[in-house]
Amino acid sequence: MPTPAPSTTSSSVTPPHQEMPCLPVATLGFPQLGDERQLKHLLEKFWSGQCTEEELIHGSQKVEEDGWALQAATGIDAIGVGDFALYDWVLNWIEYLGCIPPRFLQHAHANNLTVLERHFLLARGGDGGRSGGEGQHLASEDPPMVGLEIRKWFDTNTHFLVPELDERITPHAHFDSLLDSLRRAKSHLGVHRAVPMLLGPITFVWLGHLRPGETRPQERFDNWLAALVPVYCSLLDSIAEMGFPEVQFHEPALITEHGHTFLLPYFKETYQTLLHHAARTGDQQKERSRFPAMGIDLVTYFDEMHEAVYRAAIAMPFSALSLDFTHHGGLTGGYTALMENFGFPPHMRLGLGVLDGRSVWKPDPSLVLPDMVVLRQAVHHIRLQTSCSLSFLPWTVRSETQLKTAYPLVFPLLSFATEKLADLLSLAEAATGEDAKVLEEWKWTRLQRDTSYDPPHSRSSRGAIAARERSRNLVPTDFKRSLPYEDRQQQQVSHKRGSILPTTIVGSLSGAEQRGRVTDTGEEGIKAEIERVVRVQEAGGLDILIHGAFDRADMIEDLAGQLEGMTTTEHGWVRVSGSRCVRPPVIVDVIWRPQPLTVEGFKYSQSLTNRVMKGQLPGPTTMLHWSFPAADRPYKEQTLELALCIRDEVRDLEIAGAKVIEVDEMGFREGLPLRGQKRSDCLAFVVEAYQLATSIAGPHIEIHTHVACTEVEDCISALLAFDADVYTFENTRAQDRARLALQRAGFSRRLGLGCFDVHCPIIPSISDMTARLRAQMEAFPPDQLVVVPDGPLRSRPFRHIQDALTNMCAAAKELREAWEKNQQAKMPTLTESLRNRSASVESANRNGERGHKEENLARKREAWAQSPG
């Protein structure tokens, strides 16, 4: 029987004030790729010498302005501007504040680089050559310039470049490109609709590793803020002169575990100065009506403020406080309690971040509207806005025709960045009291989905039911390897090999576009490409090979396309950094594996060589966080389902003959709460999920995992609890931070520290990698080390990969031969061995500890020594 059509005249919520005015709405950023990835294509053309600087700048400005125009046409009242970046927003601020490390300035000057070329030198490294020089070999044996360290932007998969807060740097204003962007925004939007967004000084310094645990953190933090605040004040003057009435300072560092302790006094002192200057700026203008005092909107996101930070913020004269209400119970969570206990200033506007800027699902108005109506009675000035920037979402869902066909009842629930704009307006309208239509439409959509979902995508299907039952009936032995590491390592490939410094690769060799070009030739073309990759690795000297993933797109995307309960998109691109972008899958239902995912590809590639071929899989937490999770089920439930899928694949790879299986958990820190006990609890669950995924492997199976773009200092114990056999780390750009942290911790598992930067367009030299490996051999026993690049090579052209791997293997071979020769030279003679052994036995005798074995050995040795010849 068909479900009746929705009524638009009734509602379960009766708003108390029908006459409430419509709330203004605002955004905190928008996707920067463009609706057809125009920015990505422009960047790659520039780097390959196919377009000029003028074409890149003009094209990127067009993408930026298209985003503004779309938001304005939709009806957004306040549009965040000034965050557009060719590569990374933090990199922009490194240049704006004159904080470029001296080595980059010297290189740029020596090679007569333009400002734009220097910008990409900071981002990508190189030898100081111009754009279009990708894949060059160095003219000398000097190491190439290594770009700035890469880290993840708080708990997201977006990357940023870490400021190097060198004490030789004197900050100074260099805001030309930012002010140009603001002038264009003023022209397109006007000063009352365009809102300048600035990266706050507290967060900027905090991102530069100046925090507890570093050398002299307080003294250095004091010095840097003292130097930076005058530069920010000069920027406020320039913005005020343009006529902007308000500016945003983005300070997400305030919601971290250091926000209410280490950072709190700096926050108070810094913003007392900035707020005073912003208010005084207006008084200094000759025409007060034209240039009024400028307000400051303090913006935080990704979690809630600690009570101490909140109380400090409402005690200062900010014009607005923009808060993320999508955590810890939303509108009924921590912020509501803080407002009830400590109030909210009547002069201050509340930026109500109720629309999740990182979720692809439409908001459930029944969970939001009742509390919004109540909150409006308590707070005088409210602006409805996204919880954070919409740059974490694809551009629009409208182009997803295949998804609409495959999931017609799920599709109406999806909302990408463009659709979020309409969601904002819809919630703002409903919050006036006209919420009946919004609520009924939502109920109708969900009812259709929940009652009409057909197999095989239904939660009532046999496979889904089995998956849910299995995840609910796990036992402790499901999380534990059959033997401890000390016992099983004797059975594994790296130990049996018998020589030091085995070489391998992490991740894949092909990105989605390279894979697309290969698959145009069909299955035979894919097989030919895999064989070519295998032969190149053999010729280069790699010991443990990969099959290149030319039969896959992005690993997460490809596996998601084979699992029930997940779906992929055609155009759902999200920018990670620079030109690197991914299409995160969407979790739509219970996740289960109908058949093996990678086994056939592994078996074919292994059939091509006698060397060890790695199986390759993502870890369960990474797979969850690099997808868009379902909004109506707990994340833990979805993670366990993914872990069981990976567990079954590990088992099938072992049956197929795999001796080494890489299960990468590169995204294990993403999605973790940024402070408190909940963070520790979630990290413990990440460990459990990884153990569940890999514990099925026999003791002879060598499990590898790769850690990248993250700080390892505070998570080494969690990584060890993964109970993997080989850990590989990104290290080159981080100035050996990973190596030093692991060395201090006495890390005892086999490990690989990246020996060349996979993001650098220059082919690494043998001598540079030899120097890096030699430093590793001084820090760890050589038989503990594995030789790897810094990360996956999928973003590099294949011709560059071949040369880089050949040099890497040559460097490892050189050191291996030198070490073995040195060991032979140190090998004791027979007489020395006997003398040492006799001394050991005599020592045991003196201590009364000699057993039957030692007695027998000593007796045999004496007889041997007395025998003739």
Short mmCIF file of C-alpha atoms in Angstrom, two decimals, residues 391-631:
data_model
loop_
_atom_site.label_atom_id
_atom_site.label_comp_id
_atom_site.label_asym_id
_atom_site.label_seq_id
_atom_site.Cartn_x
_atom_site.Cartn_y
_atom_site.Cartn_z
CA SER A 391 35.64 22.97 1.92
CA PHE A 392 35.55 19.45 3.38
CA LEU A 393 32.63 18.59 1.07
CA PRO A 394 32.25 18.05 -2.68
CA TRP A 395 30.86 20.92 -4.74
CA THR A 396 27.34 19.61 -5.51
CA VAL A 397 25.33 16.39 -5.43
CA ARG A 398 23.28 17.35 -8.48
CA SER A 399 25.77 15.80 -10.90
CA GLU A 400 25.70 12.38 -9.18
CA THR A 401 23.40 10.67 -11.68
CA GLN A 402 24.68 7.14 -11.04
CA LEU A 403 24.24 7.47 -7.30
CA LYS A 404 20.71 8.77 -7.82
CA THR A 405 19.89 5.74 -9.96
CA ALA A 406 21.48 3.19 -7.60
CA TYR A 407 20.09 4.72 -4.40
CA PRO A 408 16.97 6.70 -5.34
CA LEU A 409 15.72 6.79 -1.76
CA VAL A 410 19.06 7.74 -0.21
CA PHE A 411 19.86 10.44 -2.77
CA PRO A 412 17.34 13.01 -1.42
CA LEU A 413 19.04 12.81 1.98
CA LEU A 414 22.43 13.83 0.61
CA SER A 415 23.70 17.40 0.79
CA PHE A 416 27.08 18.55 -0.57
CA ALA A 417 28.43 22.09 -0.26
CA THR A 418 26.01 23.75 -2.69
CA GLU A 419 23.04 22.00 -1.11
CA LYS A 420 24.20 23.03 2.38
CA LEU A 421 23.52 26.62 1.40
CA ALA A 422 19.86 25.79 0.79
CA ASP A 423 19.78 23.77 4.02
CA LEU A 424 20.94 26.85 5.93
CA LEU A 425 18.19 28.98 4.45
CA SER A 426 15.60 26.27 5.10
CA LEU A 427 16.57 26.00 8.79
CA ALA A 428 16.62 29.79 9.14
CA GLU A 429 13.12 30.03 7.70
CA ALA A 430 11.85 27.19 9.87
CA ALA A 431 13.34 28.78 12.99
CA THR A 432 10.91 31.69 12.60
CA GLY A 433 8.09 29.32 13.49
CA GLU A 434 7.26 28.22 9.93
CA ASP A 435 8.68 24.78 10.54
CA ALA A 436 5.71 22.54 9.70
CA LYS A 437 6.58 22.12 6.04
CA VAL A 438 10.28 21.50 6.73
CA LEU A 439 9.57 18.84 9.34
CA GLU A 440 6.96 17.03 7.26
CA GLU A 441 9.17 16.95 4.17
CA TRP A 442 11.98 15.47 6.24
CA LYS A 443 9.72 12.83 7.77
CA TRP A 444 8.39 11.90 4.32
CA THR A 445 11.91 11.45 2.91
CA ARG A 446 13.08 9.31 5.84
CA LEU A 447 9.89 7.23 5.83
CA GLN A 448 10.33 6.48 2.15
CA ARG A 449 13.93 5.41 2.74
CA ASP A 450 13.22 3.27 5.82
CA THR A 451 10.13 1.45 4.48
CA SER A 452 10.98 1.02 0.81
CA TYR A 453 14.65 0.05 0.90
CA ASP A 454 15.08 -3.00 -1.34
CA PRO A 455 17.70 -5.78 -1.26
CA PRO A 456 20.59 -6.11 -1.74
CA HIS A 457 21.00 -2.67 -0.13
CA SER A 458 18.55 -3.24 2.72
CA ARG A 459 19.48 -3.56 6.36
CA SER A 460 17.14 -6.53 6.39
CA SER A 461 19.12 -8.42 3.73
CA ARG A 462 20.77 -11.68 4.73
CA GLY A 463 24.32 -10.35 4.40
CA ALA A 464 23.59 -7.22 6.44
CA ILE A 465 21.91 -9.19 9.21
CA ALA A 466 24.86 -11.59 9.38
CA ALA A 467 27.33 -8.68 9.51
CA ARG A 468 25.50 -7.01 12.38
CA GLU A 469 25.22 -10.23 14.36
CA ARG A 470 28.89 -10.95 13.84
CA SER A 471 29.99 -7.51 15.05
CA ARG A 472 27.86 -7.94 18.19
CA ASN A 473 29.27 -11.34 19.12
CA LEU A 474 33.02 -10.74 19.15
CA VAL A 475 35.18 -12.41 21.80
CA PRO A 476 38.58 -11.36 23.24
CA THR A 477 40.53 -13.86 21.11
CA ASP A 478 39.28 -12.04 17.98
CA PHE A 479 41.58 -9.16 18.90
CA LYS A 480 44.84 -11.04 19.53
CA ARG A 481 47.49 -12.55 17.25
CA SER A 482 48.18 -16.24 17.81
CA LEU A 483 51.78 -15.59 18.95
CA PRO A 484 53.52 -12.56 20.50
CA TYR A 485 55.80 -10.49 18.27
CA GLU A 486 59.03 -11.90 19.74
CA ASP A 487 58.01 -15.42 18.78
CA ARG A 488 56.39 -14.85 15.40
CA GLN A 489 59.10 -12.59 13.91
CA GLN A 490 61.39 -15.60 13.54
CA GLN A 491 58.94 -17.03 11.00
CA GLN A 492 58.59 -13.90 8.87
CA VAL A 493 60.07 -12.73 5.59
CA SER A 494 62.25 -9.88 6.89
CA HIS A 495 63.94 -12.19 9.42
CA LYS A 496 64.38 -15.13 7.07
CA ARG A 497 65.89 -12.91 4.39
CA GLY A 498 69.16 -12.89 6.32
CA SER A 499 70.48 -9.48 5.25
CA ILE A 500 69.78 -5.95 6.40
CA LEU A 501 67.87 -3.05 4.83
CA PRO A 502 65.16 -4.79 2.79
CA THR A 503 63.49 -2.38 0.35
CA THR A 504 59.80 -1.91 -0.38
CA ILE A 505 57.13 0.70 -1.21
CA VAL A 506 54.11 1.86 0.77
CA GLY A 507 50.70 2.50 -0.75
CA SER A 508 50.17 2.43 -4.50
CA LEU A 509 51.87 3.70 -7.63
CA SER A 510 48.86 4.96 -9.57
CA GLY A 511 46.35 7.68 -8.87
CA ALA A 512 42.80 7.58 -10.15
CA GLU A 513 43.55 9.44 -13.37
CA GLN A 514 46.56 7.27 -14.27
CA ARG A 515 44.42 4.23 -13.59
CA GLY A 516 41.67 5.64 -15.81
CA ARG A 517 44.03 5.99 -18.75
CA VAL A 518 45.20 2.40 -18.33
CA THR A 519 41.72 0.91 -17.98
CA ASP A 520 40.74 2.41 -21.31
CA THR A 521 42.63 -0.51 -22.87
CA GLY A 522 40.60 -3.10 -20.92
CA GLU A 523 41.70 -6.03 -18.78
CA GLU A 524 44.66 -6.91 -20.98
CA GLY A 525 45.93 -3.34 -20.73
CA ILE A 526 45.71 -3.46 -16.93
CA LYS A 527 47.62 -6.75 -16.82
CA ALA A 528 50.29 -5.38 -19.13
CA GLU A 529 50.70 -2.33 -16.90
CA ILE A 530 50.92 -4.44 -13.75
CA GLU A 531 53.60 -6.58 -15.36
CA ARG A 532 55.53 -3.48 -16.40
CA VAL A 533 55.42 -2.22 -12.81
CA VAL A 534 56.61 -5.58 -11.48
CA ARG A 535 59.53 -5.69 -13.93
CA VAL A 536 60.58 -2.14 -13.06
CA GLN A 537 60.60 -2.99 -9.35
CA GLU A 538 62.64 -6.13 -10.02
CA ALA A 539 65.11 -4.21 -12.15
CA GLY A 540 65.44 -1.52 -9.50
CA GLY A 541 66.24 -4.12 -6.86
CA LEU A 542 63.18 -3.96 -4.59
CA ASP A 543 62.88 -6.92 -2.27
CA ILE A 544 59.16 -6.70 -1.43
CA LEU A 545 57.04 -5.62 -4.39
CA ILE A 546 53.60 -4.13 -4.91
CA HIS A 547 51.40 -4.67 -7.92
CA GLY A 548 50.89 -0.95 -8.53
CA ALA A 549 47.11 -0.80 -8.08
CA PHE A 550 46.52 -0.14 -11.78
CA ASP A 551 43.39 -2.29 -11.52
CA ARG A 552 42.06 0.09 -8.85
CA ALA A 553 41.27 3.74 -8.45
CA ASP A 554 41.98 5.25 -5.05
CA MET A 555 42.28 2.31 -2.61
CA ILE A 556 39.44 3.47 -0.34
CA GLU A 557 37.21 4.29 -3.27
CA ASP A 558 37.86 0.99 -5.03
CA LEU A 559 37.20 -1.22 -2.01
CA ALA A 560 34.09 0.79 -1.12
CA GLY A 561 32.73 0.11 -4.58
CA GLN A 562 32.96 -3.63 -3.90
CA LEU A 563 31.43 -3.59 -0.42
CA GLU A 564 27.73 -3.61 0.30
CA GLY A 565 26.60 -0.65 2.37
CA MET A 566 29.02 1.81 0.72
CA THR A 567 28.76 3.71 -2.53
CA THR A 568 31.11 5.85 -4.57
CA THR A 569 30.52 9.12 -6.43
CA GLU A 570 31.31 10.30 -9.95
CA HIS A 571 32.18 13.92 -9.17
CA GLY A 572 32.40 14.08 -5.38
CA TRP A 573 35.95 15.44 -5.31
CA VAL A 574 37.36 16.91 -2.11
CA ARG A 575 40.68 18.72 -1.93
CA VAL A 576 43.36 17.33 0.38
CA SER A 577 46.09 19.86 -0.46
CA GLY A 578 47.49 21.54 -3.55
CA SER A 579 46.19 19.62 -6.55
CA ARG A 580 45.68 16.40 -4.60
CA CYS A 581 42.00 15.50 -4.32
CA VAL A 582 39.99 12.38 -3.51
CA ARG A 583 36.43 11.11 -3.91
CA PRO A 584 35.41 9.86 -0.46
CA PRO A 585 32.82 7.05 -0.57
CA VAL A 586 29.51 7.39 1.26
CA ILE A 587 28.37 4.85 3.85
CA VAL A 588 24.68 4.30 3.28
CA ASP A 589 23.94 1.09 5.18
CA VAL A 590 25.35 -1.91 7.04
CA ILE A 591 28.77 -2.74 5.56
CA TRP A 592 29.62 -6.28 4.53
CA ARG A 593 31.90 -8.04 2.06
CA PRO A 594 30.07 -10.17 -0.52
CA GLN A 595 33.31 -11.51 -2.05
CA PRO A 596 37.13 -11.06 -1.89
CA LEU A 597 38.29 -7.58 -2.82
CA THR A 598 41.97 -7.74 -3.82
CA VAL A 599 42.82 -11.43 -3.96
CA GLU A 600 42.66 -11.89 -7.73
CA GLY A 601 44.88 -8.86 -8.34
CA PHE A 602 47.37 -10.12 -5.77
CA LYS A 603 47.45 -13.63 -7.26
CA TYR A 604 48.10 -12.31 -10.76
CA SER A 605 50.90 -9.97 -9.70
CA GLN A 606 52.53 -12.66 -7.53
CA SER A 607 52.44 -15.06 -10.50
CA LEU A 608 54.73 -12.67 -12.37
CA THR A 609 57.66 -12.82 -9.94
CA ASN A 610 59.55 -15.03 -7.51
CA ARG A 611 59.99 -12.11 -5.13
CA VAL A 612 57.62 -11.37 -2.27
CA MET A 613 54.48 -9.48 -3.33
CA LYS A 614 52.61 -7.44 -0.71
CA GLY A 615 48.89 -7.55 -0.16
CA GLN A 616 47.64 -4.02 0.43
CA LEU A 617 44.62 -2.85 2.42
CA PRO A 618 43.50 0.23 4.36
CA GLY A 619 42.89 0.03 8.09
CA PRO A 620 39.29 0.20 9.33
CA THR A 621 39.55 3.59 11.02
CA THR A 622 41.23 5.14 8.00
CA MET A 623 38.55 3.70 5.75
CA LEU A 624 35.84 5.20 7.95
CA HIS A 625 37.42 8.64 8.24
CA TRP A 626 38.32 8.82 4.55
CA SER A 627 34.67 8.17 3.75
CA PHE A 628 31.50 10.04 4.67
CA PRO A 629 30.03 7.95 7.51
CA ALA A 630 26.32 7.28 7.92
CA ALA A 631 24.74 9.84 10.22
#
